[in-house]
XYZ file of C-alpha atoms in Angstrom:
754
model
C 0.000 0.000 0.000
C 1.480 3.343 -1.060
C 0.323 6.591 0.526
C 1.057 9.820 -1.305
C 0.130 13.143 0.298
C -1.085 15.810 -2.097
C -3.789 18.363 -2.693
C -5.745 15.613 -4.426
C -5.998 13.415 -1.333
C -4.043 10.591 0.218
C -5.704 7.377 -0.912
C -3.237 4.491 -1.035
C -2.352 2.878 -4.348
C -3.237 -0.809 -4.101
C -0.392 -3.297 -4.480
C -2.674 -6.261 -5.243
C -5.694 -6.738 -7.483
C -9.218 -6.319 -6.161
C -10.985 -9.642 -6.554
C -14.745 -10.293 -6.479
C -17.202 -8.162 -4.513
C -18.792 -6.785 -7.702
C -22.263 -6.504 -6.174
C -21.012 -4.862 -2.953
C -18.724 -2.538 -4.901
C -21.610 -1.341 -7.089
C -23.859 -0.822 -4.069
C -21.252 1.229 -2.187
C -20.738 3.420 -5.271
C -24.486 3.949 -5.522
C -24.889 4.821 -1.846
C -21.994 7.283 -1.933
C -23.995 9.238 -4.474
C -26.939 9.694 -2.101
C -25.904 9.018 1.499
C -23.840 11.548 3.445
C -22.735 8.916 5.977
C -22.216 5.303 4.954
C -20.869 2.654 7.327
C -19.503 -0.668 6.119
C -19.812 -3.160 8.933
C -18.984 -6.840 9.304
C -16.663 -9.325 10.973
C -12.919 -8.753 11.323
C -11.012 -9.882 8.235
C -14.111 -9.744 6.004
C -12.611 -7.073 3.730
C -14.337 -3.845 4.804
C -11.260 -1.651 4.371
C -10.343 -2.906 0.906
C -13.922 -2.532 -0.324
C -14.123 1.015 1.080
C -10.837 2.054 -0.545
C -11.741 0.602 -3.933
C -15.134 2.310 -3.940
C -13.647 5.596 -2.705
C -10.973 5.579 -5.414
C -13.576 4.883 -8.087
C -15.706 7.768 -6.767
C -12.871 10.302 -6.569
C -14.039 12.138 -9.683
C -17.223 13.154 -7.860
C -15.332 15.072 -5.168
C -13.628 18.246 -6.323
C -11.717 18.612 -3.047
C -10.349 15.081 -2.949
C -10.778 11.812 -1.114
C -8.950 11.314 2.177
C -8.159 8.192 4.204
C -7.986 8.415 8.003
C -6.683 5.175 9.507
C -7.764 5.046 13.154
C -6.047 1.754 13.947
C -3.280 3.335 16.000
C -5.501 5.880 17.779
C -6.209 4.764 21.335
C -7.477 8.007 22.899
C -11.027 8.963 21.763
C -10.185 12.645 22.206
C -7.612 12.374 19.395
C -9.963 11.200 16.627
C -10.398 14.742 15.308
C -6.615 15.223 15.456
C -6.150 12.104 13.318
C -8.501 13.560 10.696
C -6.688 16.913 10.746
C -3.338 15.154 10.363
C -4.571 13.177 7.339
C -5.837 16.387 5.729
C -2.519 18.137 6.558
C -4.461 20.758 8.484
C -2.193 22.183 11.191
C -3.392 21.914 14.783
C -2.487 25.253 16.325
C -4.133 24.350 19.615
C -5.823 27.743 19.932
C -9.307 26.198 19.734
C -10.811 22.714 19.460
C -9.621 20.742 16.445
C -13.244 19.940 15.577
C -13.870 23.654 15.048
C -10.801 23.921 12.819
C -12.035 20.963 10.772
C -15.528 22.377 10.353
C -14.125 25.718 9.179
C -11.814 23.933 6.742
C -14.455 21.557 5.325
C -17.442 23.908 5.297
C -16.724 25.086 1.743
C -15.413 21.835 0.322
C -16.826 18.864 -1.571
C -14.795 15.949 -0.229
C -15.029 12.306 0.800
C -13.352 11.173 4.027
C -12.862 7.461 4.743
C -12.733 6.764 8.494
C -11.205 3.297 8.705
C -11.361 1.000 11.763
C -13.791 2.916 13.972
C -14.999 0.066 16.201
C -12.874 0.943 19.252
C -13.766 4.636 18.963
C -17.428 4.484 17.949
C -18.743 7.228 20.252
C -15.970 9.670 19.314
C -16.416 8.920 15.597
C -20.179 9.404 15.854
C -19.728 12.748 17.608
C -17.212 13.927 15.019
C -19.354 12.767 12.100
C -22.352 14.649 13.483
C -20.299 17.835 13.931
C -18.749 17.758 10.462
C -21.816 16.776 8.474
C -23.948 19.437 10.139
C -21.811 22.300 8.766
C -20.240 20.876 5.597
C -22.966 20.167 3.010
C -20.470 18.960 0.416
C -18.873 16.389 2.716
C -19.419 12.622 2.555
C -18.163 10.151 5.181
C -17.475 6.486 4.498
C -16.652 4.526 7.661
C -15.592 0.948 8.338
C -16.402 -0.557 11.712
C -17.511 -3.760 13.359
C -20.149 -1.581 15.072
C -22.374 1.045 13.496
C -22.088 4.686 14.605
C -25.776 4.821 15.435
C -26.527 8.427 14.476
C -29.363 9.900 12.444
C -28.834 9.699 8.704
C -26.356 6.815 8.832
C -26.702 4.265 6.027
C -25.351 0.803 6.850
C -24.072 -1.854 4.467
C -23.222 -5.214 6.017
C -20.181 -6.684 4.257
C -20.762 -10.414 4.081
C -18.124 -13.098 3.585
C -17.081 -13.726 -0.009
C -18.938 -16.211 -2.158
C -17.093 -19.499 -2.636
C -16.382 -18.688 -6.284
C -14.802 -15.357 -5.307
C -12.766 -17.052 -2.549
C -11.354 -19.510 -5.087
C -10.483 -16.649 -7.452
C -8.773 -14.736 -4.641
C -6.817 -17.806 -3.514
C -5.558 -18.423 -7.059
C -4.580 -14.780 -7.556
C -2.624 -14.564 -4.295
C -1.092 -18.049 -4.668
C 0.339 -17.100 -8.069
C 2.153 -14.222 -6.351
C 4.231 -16.729 -4.338
C 4.098 -19.633 -6.799
C 3.693 -18.306 -10.358
C 2.942 -21.728 -11.873
C -0.031 -22.315 -9.554
C -3.323 -23.015 -11.302
C -6.581 -24.829 -10.624
C -6.691 -28.152 -12.466
C -9.027 -31.095 -12.568
C -6.664 -32.851 -10.170
C -6.665 -30.187 -7.450
C -10.019 -28.467 -7.972
C -11.810 -30.451 -5.247
C -9.056 -29.687 -2.730
C -9.085 -25.963 -3.656
C -12.844 -25.865 -3.068
C -12.392 -27.781 0.195
C -9.699 -25.361 1.372
C -11.682 -22.233 0.463
C -14.890 -23.646 1.845
C -13.269 -23.975 5.246
C -12.113 -20.354 5.282
C -15.635 -18.919 5.736
C -15.190 -16.437 2.892
C -12.826 -14.228 4.919
C -10.350 -12.514 2.547
C -7.677 -12.214 5.241
C -7.936 -15.933 5.949
C -7.726 -16.705 2.220
C -4.612 -14.529 1.838
C -2.873 -16.174 4.798
C -3.671 -19.611 3.422
C -2.521 -18.664 -0.087
C 0.854 -17.574 1.286
C 1.415 -21.130 2.550
C 0.945 -22.636 -0.911
C 4.495 -21.566 -1.654
C 5.701 -24.713 0.148
C 2.567 -26.823 0.682
C 0.214 -28.523 -1.750
C -3.444 -27.518 -1.572
C -4.300 -30.879 0.005
C -1.601 -30.508 2.661
C -2.802 -27.007 3.488
C -6.420 -28.160 3.754
C -5.507 -31.104 6.004
C -3.418 -28.981 8.355
C -6.128 -26.364 8.607
C -8.779 -28.918 9.454
C -6.583 -30.174 12.283
C -6.142 -26.621 13.553
C -9.899 -25.890 13.321
C -10.614 -28.989 15.384
C -8.250 -27.934 18.152
C -9.658 -24.402 18.244
C -13.304 -25.472 18.215
C -12.714 -27.834 21.151
C -11.071 -25.033 23.116
C -13.737 -22.313 22.742
C -17.498 -22.495 22.634
C -17.884 -18.739 23.017
C -16.096 -17.350 19.954
C -18.149 -16.763 16.815
C -17.453 -19.086 13.856
C -15.749 -16.345 11.821
C -13.574 -15.419 14.817
C -12.592 -19.068 15.306
C -11.702 -19.386 11.624
C -9.494 -16.300 11.647
C -7.826 -17.236 14.924
C -7.120 -20.706 13.551
C -5.502 -19.243 10.436
C -3.313 -16.893 12.468
C -2.375 -19.664 14.894
C -1.499 -21.904 11.978
C 0.563 -19.163 10.269
C 2.470 -18.622 13.494
C 2.998 -22.357 13.988
C 4.551 -22.715 10.519
C 7.030 -19.886 11.095
C 10.633 -20.636 11.971
C 11.736 -19.691 15.522
C 13.410 -16.536 14.184
C 10.284 -15.546 12.225
C 8.114 -16.073 15.311
C 10.456 -13.902 17.383
C 10.422 -11.194 14.721
C 6.623 -11.265 14.494
C 6.003 -10.792 18.202
C 8.670 -8.093 18.541
C 7.202 -6.139 15.628
C 3.937 -5.960 17.565
C 5.338 -3.138 19.740
C 4.989 -0.748 16.784
C 1.736 1.197 16.961
C 1.803 2.219 13.293
C 3.873 1.435 10.232
C 7.645 1.414 10.613
C 10.876 1.637 8.653
C 13.690 -0.865 8.325
C 15.936 1.133 10.669
C 13.281 0.997 13.387
C 12.844 -2.757 12.987
C 16.608 -3.309 13.069
C 17.097 -1.220 16.203
C 14.086 -2.404 18.180
C 13.852 -6.081 17.190
C 17.475 -7.207 16.917
C 19.527 -8.749 19.719
C 18.890 -11.678 22.048
C 18.433 -14.262 19.345
C 18.120 -12.022 16.266
C 21.100 -10.488 14.500
C 20.700 -6.998 13.080
C 21.768 -8.340 9.691
C 18.932 -10.903 9.828
C 16.116 -8.374 10.171
C 15.657 -7.467 6.507
C 15.583 -11.106 5.437
C 13.066 -11.934 8.171
C 10.866 -9.020 7.124
C 10.936 -10.242 3.525
C 9.961 -13.741 4.644
C 7.067 -12.423 6.741
C 5.922 -10.293 3.784
C 5.784 -13.421 1.607
C 3.650 -15.073 4.306
C 1.251 -12.042 4.394
C 2.082 -11.464 8.064
C 3.843 -8.167 7.299
C 2.552 -5.818 4.603
C 4.842 -3.535 2.588
C 3.739 0.075 2.321
C 5.302 3.505 2.025
C 4.739 7.020 3.262
C 5.461 9.891 0.884
C 7.828 7.751 -1.170
C 9.615 6.118 1.763
C 9.403 2.304 2.022
C 7.733 1.102 5.209
C 6.140 -2.003 6.717
C 3.027 -2.607 8.796
C 1.021 -5.299 10.531
C -2.726 -5.594 10.171
C -4.306 -4.866 13.543
C -5.524 -8.464 13.916
C -1.992 -9.753 13.300
C -0.466 -7.124 15.579
C -2.790 -7.937 18.482
C -1.985 -11.629 18.134
C 1.745 -10.869 18.210
C 1.335 -8.605 21.235
C -0.455 -11.383 23.119
C 2.428 -13.741 22.351
C 4.964 -11.089 23.349
C 3.257 -10.618 26.717
C 3.243 -14.388 27.238
C 6.992 -14.469 26.541
C 7.721 -12.073 29.420
C 9.716 -9.810 27.092
C 7.128 -7.066 26.525
C 8.513 -4.499 28.994
C 12.047 -4.795 27.618
C 10.846 -4.400 24.019
C 8.831 -1.314 24.934
C 11.956 0.219 26.496
C 13.883 -0.467 23.276
C 11.029 1.100 21.338
C 11.173 4.268 23.486
C 14.968 4.463 23.196
C 14.856 4.242 19.401
C 12.316 7.043 19.050
C 14.107 9.273 21.539
C 17.373 8.798 19.614
C 15.596 9.486 16.315
C 13.938 12.671 17.600
C 17.184 13.971 19.105
C 19.129 13.305 15.871
C 16.547 15.246 13.887
C 16.542 18.126 16.367
C 20.353 18.351 16.414
C 20.559 18.283 12.612
C 17.516 20.473 11.993
C 19.363 23.497 10.644
C 20.574 21.935 7.417
C 19.287 20.931 3.982
C 17.104 18.012 5.187
C 14.248 19.855 6.922
C 11.446 18.630 4.657
C 12.703 15.051 4.905
C 12.870 15.349 8.697
C 9.298 16.646 8.994
C 8.032 13.895 6.689
C 9.823 11.274 8.797
C 8.309 12.627 12.013
C 4.842 12.637 10.423
C 5.311 9.032 9.335
C 6.363 8.063 12.873
C 3.626 10.046 14.639
C 1.701 7.009 15.922
C 4.812 5.434 17.416
C 6.095 8.728 18.805
C 2.759 9.120 20.589
C 2.981 5.530 21.840
C 6.528 6.135 23.109
C 5.388 9.256 24.956
C 2.348 7.537 26.460
C 4.226 4.404 27.504
C 7.450 5.899 28.809
C 8.349 4.600 32.266
C 10.981 7.291 32.998
C 9.495 10.826 33.394
C 12.846 12.418 32.523
C 13.068 10.319 29.356
C 9.551 11.332 28.372
C 10.353 15.006 28.977
C 13.501 14.668 26.851
C 11.437 13.164 24.020
C 8.873 15.979 24.203
C 11.704 18.538 23.950
C 13.403 16.691 21.076
C 10.125 16.821 19.131
C 9.950 20.644 19.264
C 10.185 21.053 15.490
C 7.496 18.421 15.003
C 5.214 20.459 17.258
C 6.090 23.944 16.004
C 6.963 23.458 12.324
C 5.063 20.237 11.604
C 1.618 21.519 12.596
C 1.100 19.772 15.968
C 1.075 22.701 18.380
C -1.998 21.559 20.304
C -0.649 18.065 20.820
C 2.796 19.388 21.728
C 1.273 21.707 24.321
C -0.611 18.829 25.958
C 2.507 16.647 26.152
C 4.623 19.517 27.495
C 2.164 20.247 30.287
C 1.907 16.570 31.204
C 5.661 15.897 31.051
C 6.641 19.044 32.985
C 4.208 18.116 35.758
C 5.562 14.548 35.912
C 9.251 15.590 35.994
C 9.611 18.627 38.311
C 13.290 18.052 39.121
C 15.449 21.049 38.083
C 17.997 20.232 35.418
C 19.060 20.922 31.818
C 16.164 18.957 30.279
C 13.560 20.873 32.276
C 15.215 24.197 31.393
C 14.972 23.350 27.685
C 11.409 22.098 28.103
C 10.363 25.394 29.673
C 11.622 27.554 26.813
C 10.198 25.106 24.246
C 6.879 25.309 26.097
C 7.053 29.095 25.989
C 7.680 28.926 22.220
C 4.613 26.733 21.757
C 2.456 28.981 23.971
C 3.641 32.090 22.113
C 2.689 30.557 18.763
C -0.727 29.841 20.272
C -0.974 33.500 21.347
C -1.075 32.444 25.020
C 1.262 35.164 26.242
C 0.466 34.674 29.936
C 1.667 31.075 29.945
C 4.643 31.993 27.749
C 5.776 34.602 30.300
C 5.335 32.140 33.177
C 7.366 29.401 31.493
C 10.053 31.884 30.430
C 10.422 33.004 34.050
C 11.090 29.391 35.043
C 13.462 28.800 32.128
C 15.403 31.980 32.892
C 15.859 31.134 36.575
C 16.948 27.592 35.819
C 19.151 28.589 32.868
C 21.022 31.165 34.953
C 21.449 28.708 37.830
C 22.851 26.066 35.446
C 24.950 28.564 33.483
C 23.238 27.415 30.265
C 23.917 30.241 27.797
C 21.788 28.671 25.035
C 18.706 28.521 27.276
C 19.240 32.122 28.377
C 19.574 33.274 24.757
C 16.326 31.540 23.787
C 14.613 33.215 26.735
C 15.789 36.683 25.638
C 14.696 36.043 22.061
C 11.226 34.816 23.053
C 10.802 37.747 25.454
C 11.690 39.995 22.524
C 8.951 38.393 20.430
C 6.434 38.970 23.214
C 7.502 42.626 23.398
C 7.233 42.951 19.597
C 3.722 41.472 19.545
C 2.792 43.789 22.416
C 3.931 46.899 20.535
C 6.869 47.598 22.883
C 9.314 48.120 20.028
C 12.178 49.746 21.916
C 12.170 46.963 24.503
C 12.021 44.381 21.708
C 15.106 45.853 20.006
C 17.139 45.634 23.222
C 16.046 42.044 23.895
C 16.796 40.874 20.346
C 20.240 42.491 20.433
C 20.971 40.643 23.696
C 19.584 37.397 22.253
C 21.731 37.701 19.134
C 24.875 38.145 21.201
C 23.871 35.265 23.478
C 23.200 32.853 20.633
C 26.489 33.675 18.926
C 28.364 33.233 22.228
C 26.688 29.826 22.654
C 27.630 28.812 19.103
C 24.008 28.866 17.881
C 24.143 30.831 14.637
C 20.615 29.910 13.559
C 19.243 31.148 16.877
C 21.008 34.412 16.071
C 19.364 34.445 12.623
C 15.873 34.343 14.103
C 16.758 37.018 16.643
C 18.165 39.216 13.845
C 15.067 38.684 11.696
C 12.807 39.916 14.458
C 15.248 42.681 15.366
C 14.967 43.920 11.778
C 11.162 43.816 11.990
C 11.173 45.961 15.128
C 13.743 48.322 13.609
C 11.697 48.760 10.428
C 8.620 49.829 12.418
C 10.797 52.335 14.279
C 12.261 53.702 11.032
C 15.728 52.642 12.130
C 18.336 53.130 9.385
C 20.104 49.930 10.523
C 17.222 47.734 9.339
C 18.665 46.768 5.964
C 22.059 45.931 7.453
C 20.409 43.756 10.109
C 18.410 41.911 7.423
C 21.482 41.312 5.290
C 23.379 39.969 8.308
C 20.544 37.488 8.953
C 20.513 36.376 5.298
C 24.292 35.897 5.263
C 24.225 33.730 8.398
C 21.275 31.661 7.134
C 22.887 30.999 3.746
C 25.851 29.358 5.406
C 23.740 26.487 6.786
C 22.041 25.331 3.590
C 18.680 25.121 5.348
C 15.448 26.652 4.077
C 13.127 27.967 6.771
C 15.389 30.489 8.490
C 16.733 31.529 5.085
C 13.194 32.002 3.758
C 12.238 34.062 6.790
C 15.347 36.217 6.438
C 14.709 36.847 2.721
C 11.066 37.636 3.430
C 12.060 40.198 6.070
C 14.599 41.729 3.686
C 11.844 41.920 1.055
C 9.523 43.666 3.482
C 12.293 46.172 4.225
C 12.777 46.772 0.499
C 9.029 47.418 0.101
C 9.043 49.879 3.008
C 11.951 51.708 1.341
C 10.087 51.860 -1.992
C 12.294 49.355 -3.858
C 9.310 47.375 -5.112
C 11.151 45.370 -7.754
C 13.665 44.063 -5.239
C 10.911 43.378 -2.716
C 9.038 41.234 -5.264
C 12.168 39.261 -6.153
C 13.082 38.610 -2.515
C 9.592 37.556 -1.393
C 9.249 35.253 -4.416
C 12.530 33.601 -3.453
C 11.313 33.220 0.116
C 8.072 31.625 -1.126
C 10.013 29.141 -3.247
C 11.905 28.026 -0.150
C 8.612 27.598 1.743
C 7.285 24.973 -0.660
C 6.539 21.681 1.042
C 6.339 22.964 4.623
C 2.541 23.365 4.600
C 2.595 26.497 6.751
C -0.698 28.253 6.052
C -0.031 31.380 8.094
C 3.532 32.061 6.994
C 2.638 31.599 3.327
C -0.473 33.770 3.701
C 1.641 36.559 5.211
C 4.196 36.300 2.420
C 1.449 36.419 -0.211
C -0.052 39.480 1.441
C 3.237 41.337 1.328
C 3.955 40.141 -2.211
C 0.553 41.536 -3.207
C 1.355 44.906 -1.623
C 4.695 45.133 -3.419
C 3.162 43.944 -6.720
C 0.382 46.533 -6.504
C 2.874 49.277 -5.659
C 4.878 48.179 -8.720
C 1.821 48.811 -10.904
C 0.530 45.283 -11.567
C -2.848 45.723 -9.881
C -4.534 42.687 -11.443
C -1.880 40.310 -10.171
C -1.925 42.006 -6.763
C -5.671 41.344 -6.519
C -5.182 37.700 -7.483
C -2.514 37.292 -4.803
C -4.825 38.800 -2.191
C -7.440 36.245 -3.251
C -4.950 33.399 -2.845
C -4.006 34.642 0.626
C -7.678 35.049 1.574
C -8.336 31.325 1.072
C -5.430 30.402 3.364
C -6.676 32.777 6.077
C -10.146 31.240 5.763
C -8.933 27.638 5.849
C -7.241 28.122 9.230
C -9.875 30.622 10.395
C -7.269 33.192 11.359
C -7.710 36.919 10.709
C -4.882 39.086 9.421
C -5.398 41.318 12.473
C -3.775 38.562 14.564
C -0.428 39.923 13.378
C -1.085 43.531 14.307
C -3.210 46.506 13.241
C -0.458 47.742 10.935
C -0.948 44.630 8.761
C -4.665 45.356 8.379
C -3.920 48.979 7.556
C -1.435 48.033 4.834
C -3.841 45.432 3.393
C -6.666 47.980 3.285
C -4.462 50.568 1.566
C -3.437 48.035 -1.083
C -7.026 46.891 -1.637
C -8.296 50.463 -1.887
C -5.689 51.370 -4.522
C -6.412 48.243 -6.590
C -10.158 48.966 -6.570
C -9.499 52.567 -7.574
C -7.540 51.395 -10.624
C -9.509 48.280 -11.634
C -12.980 49.012 -10.314
C -14.835 46.891 -7.779
C -16.162 44.289 -10.252
C -12.770 43.607 -11.844
C -11.161 43.492 -8.407
C -13.611 40.877 -7.108
C -13.192 38.821 -10.294
C -9.395 38.806 -9.878
C -9.688 37.913 -6.178
C -11.970 35.006 -7.061
C -9.487 33.781 -9.674
C -6.662 33.825 -7.154
C -8.860 32.073 -4.610
C -9.189 28.943 -6.716
C -6.024 27.424 -5.264
C -6.192 25.461 -1.999
C -3.355 24.771 0.409
C 0.028 26.469 0.861
C 1.858 24.572 -1.883
C -0.839 25.235 -4.482
C -0.863 28.894 -3.423
C 2.920 29.151 -3.795
C 2.844 27.440 -7.199
C 0.201 29.917 -8.348
C 2.129 32.936 -7.068
C 5.348 31.729 -8.759
C 3.696 30.586 -12.005
C 5.235 31.438 -15.347
C 3.337 34.567 -16.398
C 4.118 35.115 -20.042
C 0.601 35.461 -21.459
C -0.392 38.478 -23.586
C -2.141 40.159 -20.662
C 0.623 39.596 -18.140
C 3.765 41.683 -17.908
C 7.052 39.840 -18.313
C 9.358 39.544 -15.311
C 11.498 42.535 -14.476
C 14.415 42.863 -16.939
C 17.119 41.816 -14.501
C 16.281 41.318 -10.824
C 19.304 39.059 -10.271
C 22.326 39.767 -8.102
C 25.789 39.864 -9.659
C 26.545 36.285 -8.591
C 23.159 35.074 -9.837
C 23.824 36.699 -13.225
C 27.120 34.802 -13.414
C 25.346 31.538 -12.638
C 22.557 32.276 -15.143
C 25.129 32.900 -17.881
C 26.756 29.522 -17.213
C 23.352 27.784 -17.109
C 22.711 29.279 -20.549
C 25.920 27.610 -21.714
C 24.488 24.243 -20.690
C 26.661 23.687 -17.621
C 25.529 21.443 -14.738
C 25.622 22.650 -11.131
C 28.824 20.651 -10.570
C 30.481 22.302 -13.581
C 29.343 25.767 -12.495
C 30.673 25.119 -8.990
C 34.083 24.225 -10.426
C 34.109 27.270 -12.700
C 33.221 29.711 -9.911
C 35.090 28.024 -7.067
C 31.911 27.425 -5.084
C 30.272 24.327 -3.617
C 27.554 22.535 -5.634
C 25.122 23.207 -2.781
C 25.766 26.954 -3.039
C 25.229 26.844 -6.795
C 22.031 24.864 -6.305
C 20.802 27.649 -4.013
C 21.615 30.295 -6.617
C 19.749 28.381 -9.342
C 16.761 27.970 -7.015
C 16.764 31.723 -6.347
C 16.992 32.529 -10.060
C 14.018 30.294 -10.865
C 11.963 31.904 -8.095
C 12.852 35.487 -9.022
C 12.101 35.000 -12.715
C 9.018 32.857 -12.149
C 10.443 29.962 -14.157
C 10.363 26.213 -13.536
C 13.221 24.923 -15.667
C 16.848 25.636 -16.474
C 15.860 25.850 -20.131
C 13.732 28.913 -19.383
C 16.700 30.540 -17.617
C 18.846 29.944 -20.700
C 16.156 31.328 -23.013
C 15.638 34.394 -20.830
C 19.370 35.051 -20.597
C 19.851 34.799 -24.343
C 16.800 36.938 -25.094
C 17.821 39.691 -22.706
C 21.502 39.546 -23.720
C 22.360 40.433 -20.170
C 26.124 40.864 -19.892
C 28.007 39.671 -16.838
C 29.810 42.616 -15.249
């Protein structure tokens, strides 16, 4: 199963063919056209999820705002069901109001289908969420899978029955050929195939497990062994339902046929709450009977046996266990007496992973790091919830600070910080860091009272410990609070102290953020040092090869250029900053950049494009239900001035038409792509003749000669990474998407290199 996140949804691409179920498939498609809430119910292993996904994929064309899968298997806390939906939709949880309210605001204007998969252990929470969403989002449809119905008004229920014998035979043959390509049903084995499938009660999961065993067993051998297993199970339980007995027998039998190493691998894998990567399996499951170099081979063998399923997240190969298989393995792990030790190994791996990402955050791999943390979210939550050492849990919460603040999990991060700080009150370096991280989270949530309180604690502890980095973060965050409160002179002093403190502690990127905000305060004060401060921040950020701090620094420099009346430079700088923001899914930051790009574009005389950019920003503000006034009255004043000038030039009707055109793009990445689109139509002005710096003009000239980045780096005596950054800036400034367009532009403009 492959999951790709995009503006068009996140439905997984199936890795196997969909067999049978033609009548059910047609009925689900029909009901999705009329019912706003449809629940597929039935026994475990009967195929509810696969049927739902196939029908949802086939219906995708009916939903302009995409089809989304929300897998609730790993969600244990009913209060986090809405969070799981928001995460699937890539809607950031800012924690400033209930997630349900954020979802309703986001979905109210959309025509979308959401598949809530595996609801049975969260029925009440799912019913409450469904009621809330459907009552305010007329274009929304919900398709749920559950062993129990939600039981709310308007719910349509389709009971998914076991497969017909003919379909079971077809499924067995299809899956058997995957492990034994020459397998076929013949006159000689037909009776045994029917006998085998007839004993599987039409459960697709049971059929797939049995088919995996035909790699080494004949059909007759498989049928005989299963009948023996069924007899043992039936004599041991008179309570379990027939379908449950059948599935348990198949899983028991699959486990029995595993080698000792495969059995050990299976039960150890059960500690993972969600899907997992090879590195996680190697670190957690190896040792005490399993060599690290054996793990990949064992995973492959369990995949062949349909015990482990291959999947991927955003292009990264992963593995997972079906919940039925995982629960069985966890039972066996508990029986072995090794569960507590494996859970400690699990916690250690995720703490190490989070700390490595935090330590290496300020480099070129930020998008990859955020994607990895998103993929591991279920297991990170499990590690936090199951940690036995309060100090270890607090350390993990701190290490995940970029997941909380840059990955869109502020609300969840705040809850874990409060819980972990209360559980680990001992003064020490970890608590000092946790307090300033907590203040950062609270500040982003606009909870200034809590931010001040936590900063007081961090400052006292940081000074007592002599921790210069903690003290610098405290000064910087206090400066931000002063800036947001309009105390500009105080903010300047605090940011200057923070910059010096970060540099003394060897934290250049901390200094970058302090300088960025220092420049913002200086610009509002009319300080002539503003441009120099901005350029210092840009220079420091460039040296790390990362994107977010660099984007923020360029954006601030662009704002300064706009204030000074250099509109062409402002446009070029903000476009470059937007290009660096692609992929981070930050609604508010992108909306602010688009606002300021619109102001500069309007001031430069392109009023139609300015109106379209305001429309694009408006959709982002609406989707996260955040007003521009959140960022200060001066922002509203500048927006109103820009809007008034555009309407004066274009007229109200043309302005509204342009705003509507710009508002047809949903999500930060789509908004950025629209703002940076290649505008070379007859009604659009061409890019400015030459907005490039001297070094960028040198690079553009060499690109026009057909040189690669490596060749340009050699010619200019620069690193390939630096050249890559220059090319990225050139593309953003000129609004192009390919090196060929740079070459064409350079040749057409005959721009000489000074």
